[in-house]
């Protein structure tokens, strides 16, 4: 009998989506603290670096067979969570003065400003999350390779 979560070589398991989501959620406190300006730059940096370090430790200790793919998924989920946090805290973060489009787009209806700026903010969070996941996945892959040798 073959467990779908275990690799053929038996060197590790592929974590289910709920576990990837929990790893991704480690970055939510930093987004909240940043948007609400609750911490200074030193604590903010610690809150930003701690989740990716935890991601690497988890995939190495669990002997995840494909850390690049796994952490890219974690990063994508992380980006969606960050985007959601930023949307929820949007009015507070911008203190009633949200960004507006300029130039030829300045005359668009208010709803267009909201949809475009919020849409791009959410999209940039997702892209950033994916890129962080790819980078951290490459680091984990490289460390795993070195540690196996």
PDB file of C-alpha atoms in Angstrom:
ATOM      1  CA  UNK A   1       0.000   0.000   0.000  1.00  0.00           C
ATOM      2  CA  UNK A   2       1.387   3.376  -1.008  1.00  0.00           C
ATOM      3  CA  UNK A   3       0.641   6.522   1.021  1.00  0.00           C
ATOM      4  CA  UNK A   4       0.177   9.403  -1.417  1.00  0.00           C
ATOM      5  CA  UNK A   5       1.919  11.780   0.975  1.00  0.00           C
ATOM      6  CA  UNK A   6       5.126   9.761   1.127  1.00  0.00           C
ATOM      7  CA  UNK A   7       7.698   9.806  -1.630  1.00  0.00           C
ATOM      8  CA  UNK A   8       8.820   6.565  -3.263  1.00  0.00           C
ATOM      9  CA  UNK A   9      12.178   6.762  -1.590  1.00  0.00           C
ATOM     10  CA  UNK A  10      10.459   7.347   1.774  1.00  0.00           C
ATOM     11  CA  UNK A  11      12.687  10.343   2.481  1.00  0.00           C
ATOM     12  CA  UNK A  12       9.938  12.715   3.478  1.00  0.00           C
ATOM     13  CA  UNK A  13       6.327  13.674   3.033  1.00  0.00           C
ATOM     14  CA  UNK A  14       4.612  16.320   1.014  1.00  0.00           C
ATOM     15  CA  UNK A  15       2.706  18.483   3.490  1.00  0.00           C
ATOM     16  CA  UNK A  16      -1.034  19.016   2.983  1.00  0.00           C
ATOM     17  CA  UNK A  17      -2.445  22.416   2.093  1.00  0.00           C
ATOM     18  CA  UNK A  18      -3.470  23.205   5.669  1.00  0.00           C
ATOM     19  CA  UNK A  19       0.142  22.835   6.826  1.00  0.00           C
ATOM     20  CA  UNK A  20       1.395  25.049   4.005  1.00  0.00           C
ATOM     21  CA  UNK A  21      -1.209  27.628   4.999  1.00  0.00           C
ATOM     22  CA  UNK A  22      -0.053  27.548   8.624  1.00  0.00           C
ATOM     23  CA  UNK A  23       3.534  28.128   7.507  1.00  0.00           C
ATOM     24  CA  UNK A  24       2.374  31.005   5.307  1.00  0.00           C
ATOM     25  CA  UNK A  25       0.376  32.503   8.181  1.00  0.00           C
ATOM     26  CA  UNK A  26       3.578  33.004  10.165  1.00  0.00           C
ATOM     27  CA  UNK A  27       4.014  36.210   8.145  1.00  0.00           C
ATOM     28  CA  UNK A  28       0.639  37.707   9.067  1.00  0.00           C
ATOM     29  CA  UNK A  29       1.776  39.333  12.347  1.00  0.00           C
ATOM     30  CA  UNK A  30       4.379  41.375  10.481  1.00  0.00           C
ATOM     31  CA  UNK A  31       1.802  42.626   7.982  1.00  0.00           C
ATOM     32  CA  UNK A  32      -0.548  43.661  10.780  1.00  0.00           C
ATOM     33  CA  UNK A  33       2.242  45.257  12.823  1.00  0.00           C
ATOM     34  CA  UNK A  34       3.521  47.106   9.759  1.00  0.00           C
ATOM     35  CA  UNK A  35       0.131  48.377   8.570  1.00  0.00           C
ATOM     36  CA  UNK A  36      -0.816  49.547  12.069  1.00  0.00           C
ATOM     37  CA  UNK A  37       2.682  50.921  12.738  1.00  0.00           C
ATOM     38  CA  UNK A  38       2.933  48.912  15.959  1.00  0.00           C
ATOM     39  CA  UNK A  39       6.666  48.161  15.840  1.00  0.00           C
ATOM     40  CA  UNK A  40       9.906  49.845  14.888  1.00  0.00           C
ATOM     41  CA  UNK A  41      12.190  48.832  12.045  1.00  0.00           C
ATOM     42  CA  UNK A  42      14.235  46.363  14.112  1.00  0.00           C
ATOM     43  CA  UNK A  43      11.239  44.332  15.256  1.00  0.00           C
ATOM     44  CA  UNK A  44       9.704  44.651  11.782  1.00  0.00           C
ATOM     45  CA  UNK A  45      12.861  43.145  10.277  1.00  0.00           C
ATOM     46  CA  UNK A  46      12.764  40.282  12.775  1.00  0.00           C
ATOM     47  CA  UNK A  47       9.090  39.660  12.000  1.00  0.00           C
ATOM     48  CA  UNK A  48       9.892  39.670   8.278  1.00  0.00           C
ATOM     49  CA  UNK A  49      12.855  37.267   8.496  1.00  0.00           C
ATOM     50  CA  UNK A  50      11.551  34.789  11.079  1.00  0.00           C
ATOM     51  CA  UNK A  51       8.866  33.147   8.881  1.00  0.00           C
ATOM     52  CA  UNK A  52      11.203  32.286   5.958  1.00  0.00           C
ATOM     53  CA  UNK A  53      13.774  30.926   8.416  1.00  0.00           C
ATOM     54  CA  UNK A  54      11.031  28.738   9.924  1.00  0.00           C
ATOM     55  CA  UNK A  55      10.002  27.602   6.430  1.00  0.00           C
ATOM     56  CA  UNK A  56      13.547  26.459   5.702  1.00  0.00           C
ATOM     57  CA  UNK A  57      13.852  24.675   9.033  1.00  0.00           C
ATOM     58  CA  UNK A  58      10.539  22.878   8.533  1.00  0.00           C
ATOM     59  CA  UNK A  59      11.337  21.589   5.043  1.00  0.00           C
ATOM     60  CA  UNK A  60      14.831  20.500   6.091  1.00  0.00           C
ATOM     61  CA  UNK A  61      13.760  18.807   9.329  1.00  0.00           C
ATOM     62  CA  UNK A  62      10.752  17.134   7.686  1.00  0.00           C
ATOM     63  CA  UNK A  63      12.947  16.108   4.751  1.00  0.00           C
ATOM     64  CA  UNK A  64      10.455  17.503   2.265  1.00  0.00           C
ATOM     65  CA  UNK A  65      11.408  15.989  -1.108  1.00  0.00           C
ATOM     66  CA  UNK A  66      10.864  19.145  -3.185  1.00  0.00           C
ATOM     67  CA  UNK A  67      11.520  22.248  -1.059  1.00  0.00           C
ATOM     68  CA  UNK A  68      11.438  24.611  -4.043  1.00  0.00           C
ATOM     69  CA  UNK A  69       7.939  23.563  -5.085  1.00  0.00           C
ATOM     70  CA  UNK A  70       6.713  23.357  -1.499  1.00  0.00           C
ATOM     71  CA  UNK A  71       8.015  26.779  -0.484  1.00  0.00           C
ATOM     72  CA  UNK A  72       6.790  28.368  -3.708  1.00  0.00           C
ATOM     73  CA  UNK A  73       3.314  27.197  -2.677  1.00  0.00           C
ATOM     74  CA  UNK A  74       3.884  28.528   0.836  1.00  0.00           C
ATOM     75  CA  UNK A  75       5.034  31.838  -0.641  1.00  0.00           C
ATOM     76  CA  UNK A  76       1.953  32.083  -2.873  1.00  0.00           C
ATOM     77  CA  UNK A  77      -0.311  31.445   0.102  1.00  0.00           C
ATOM     78  CA  UNK A  78       1.742  33.927   2.132  1.00  0.00           C
ATOM     79  CA  UNK A  79       1.202  36.543  -0.578  1.00  0.00           C
ATOM     80  CA  UNK A  80      -2.560  35.977  -0.614  1.00  0.00           C
ATOM     81  CA  UNK A  81      -2.693  36.298   3.176  1.00  0.00           C
ATOM     82  CA  UNK A  82      -0.611  39.487   3.089  1.00  0.00           C
ATOM     83  CA  UNK A  83      -2.803  40.918   0.365  1.00  0.00           C
ATOM     84  CA  UNK A  84      -5.902  40.131   2.415  1.00  0.00           C
ATOM     85  CA  UNK A  85      -4.438  41.741   5.549  1.00  0.00           C
ATOM     86  CA  UNK A  86      -3.506  44.872   3.602  1.00  0.00           C
ATOM     87  CA  UNK A  87      -7.040  45.071   2.167  1.00  0.00           C
ATOM     88  CA  UNK A  88      -8.663  44.698   5.591  1.00  0.00           C
ATOM     89  CA  UNK A  89      -6.388  47.326   7.160  1.00  0.00           C
ATOM     90  CA  UNK A  90      -6.360  49.630   4.098  1.00  0.00           C
ATOM     91  CA  UNK A  91      -8.311  52.558   5.595  1.00  0.00           C
ATOM     92  CA  UNK A  92      -6.387  52.437   8.864  1.00  0.00           C
ATOM     93  CA  UNK A  93      -3.005  52.131   7.164  1.00  0.00           C
ATOM     94  CA  UNK A  94      -3.687  55.127   4.938  1.00  0.00           C
ATOM     95  CA  UNK A  95      -5.397  57.121   7.698  1.00  0.00           C
ATOM     96  CA  UNK A  96      -8.251  58.208   5.454  1.00  0.00           C
ATOM     97  CA  UNK A  97      -5.925  59.343   2.647  1.00  0.00           C
ATOM     98  CA  UNK A  98      -5.578  56.314   0.342  1.00  0.00           C
ATOM     99  CA  UNK A  99      -3.427  56.444  -2.782  1.00  0.00           C
ATOM    100  CA  UNK A 100      -4.971  57.889  -5.920  1.00  0.00           C
ATOM    101  CA  UNK A 101      -4.116  57.591  -9.550  1.00  0.00           C
ATOM    102  CA  UNK A 102      -2.364  60.535 -11.153  1.00  0.00           C
ATOM    103  CA  UNK A 103      -1.774  62.008 -14.575  1.00  0.00           C
ATOM    104  CA  UNK A 104      -4.366  61.156 -17.222  1.00  0.00           C
ATOM    105  CA  UNK A 105      -6.043  58.742 -14.814  1.00  0.00           C
ATOM    106  CA  UNK A 106      -6.632  61.318 -12.062  1.00  0.00           C
ATOM    107  CA  UNK A 107     -10.068  62.201 -13.439  1.00  0.00           C
ATOM    108  CA  UNK A 108     -11.449  58.671 -13.285  1.00  0.00           C
ATOM    109  CA  UNK A 109     -14.445  58.006 -11.031  1.00  0.00           C
ATOM    110  CA  UNK A 110     -13.626  57.265  -7.377  1.00  0.00           C
ATOM    111  CA  UNK A 111     -14.568  53.605  -7.743  1.00  0.00           C
ATOM    112  CA  UNK A 112     -11.919  53.231 -10.470  1.00  0.00           C
ATOM    113  CA  UNK A 113      -9.246  54.638  -8.150  1.00  0.00           C
ATOM    114  CA  UNK A 114     -10.268  52.175  -5.427  1.00  0.00           C
ATOM    115  CA  UNK A 115     -10.473  49.124  -7.708  1.00  0.00           C
ATOM    116  CA  UNK A 116      -7.185  49.841  -9.499  1.00  0.00           C
ATOM    117  CA  UNK A 117      -5.068  50.792  -6.490  1.00  0.00           C
ATOM    118  CA  UNK A 118      -6.408  48.004  -4.284  1.00  0.00           C
ATOM    119  CA  UNK A 119      -6.175  45.500  -7.131  1.00  0.00           C
ATOM    120  CA  UNK A 120      -2.548  46.340  -7.830  1.00  0.00           C
ATOM    121  CA  UNK A 121      -1.745  46.303  -4.105  1.00  0.00           C
ATOM    122  CA  UNK A 122      -3.238  42.827  -3.746  1.00  0.00           C
ATOM    123  CA  UNK A 123      -1.520  41.576  -6.897  1.00  0.00           C
ATOM    124  CA  UNK A 124       1.848  42.922  -5.787  1.00  0.00           C
ATOM    125  CA  UNK A 125       1.449  41.121  -2.443  1.00  0.00           C
ATOM    126  CA  UNK A 126       0.844  37.825  -4.238  1.00  0.00           C
ATOM    127  CA  UNK A 127       3.786  38.336  -6.619  1.00  0.00           C
ATOM    128  CA  UNK A 128       6.044  39.288  -3.709  1.00  0.00           C
ATOM    129  CA  UNK A 129       4.934  36.207  -1.776  1.00  0.00           C
ATOM    130  CA  UNK A 130       5.653  33.913  -4.724  1.00  0.00           C
ATOM    131  CA  UNK A 131       9.089  35.468  -5.269  1.00  0.00           C
ATOM    132  CA  UNK A 132       9.940  35.117  -1.571  1.00  0.00           C
ATOM    133  CA  UNK A 133       8.773  31.497  -1.702  1.00  0.00           C
ATOM    134  CA  UNK A 134      10.937  30.775  -4.751  1.00  0.00           C
ATOM    135  CA  UNK A 135      13.992  32.421  -3.193  1.00  0.00           C
ATOM    136  CA  UNK A 136      13.553  30.677   0.163  1.00  0.00           C
ATOM    137  CA  UNK A 137      12.837  27.406  -1.643  1.00  0.00           C
ATOM    138  CA  UNK A 138      16.120  27.720  -3.545  1.00  0.00           C
ATOM    139  CA  UNK A 139      17.949  28.404  -0.285  1.00  0.00           C
ATOM    140  CA  UNK A 140      16.322  25.355   1.329  1.00  0.00           C
ATOM    141  CA  UNK A 141      17.085  23.207  -1.710  1.00  0.00           C
ATOM    142  CA  UNK A 142      20.739  24.301  -1.633  1.00  0.00           C
ATOM    143  CA  UNK A 143      21.072  23.735   2.103  1.00  0.00           C
ATOM    144  CA  UNK A 144      19.423  20.329   1.769  1.00  0.00           C
ATOM    145  CA  UNK A 145      21.860  19.372  -0.973  1.00  0.00           C
ATOM    146  CA  UNK A 146      24.852  20.450   1.127  1.00  0.00           C
ATOM    147  CA  UNK A 147      23.567  18.710   4.271  1.00  0.00           C
ATOM    148  CA  UNK A 148      22.928  15.420   2.424  1.00  0.00           C
ATOM    149  CA  UNK A 149      26.519  15.308   1.173  1.00  0.00           C
TER     150      UNK A 149
END
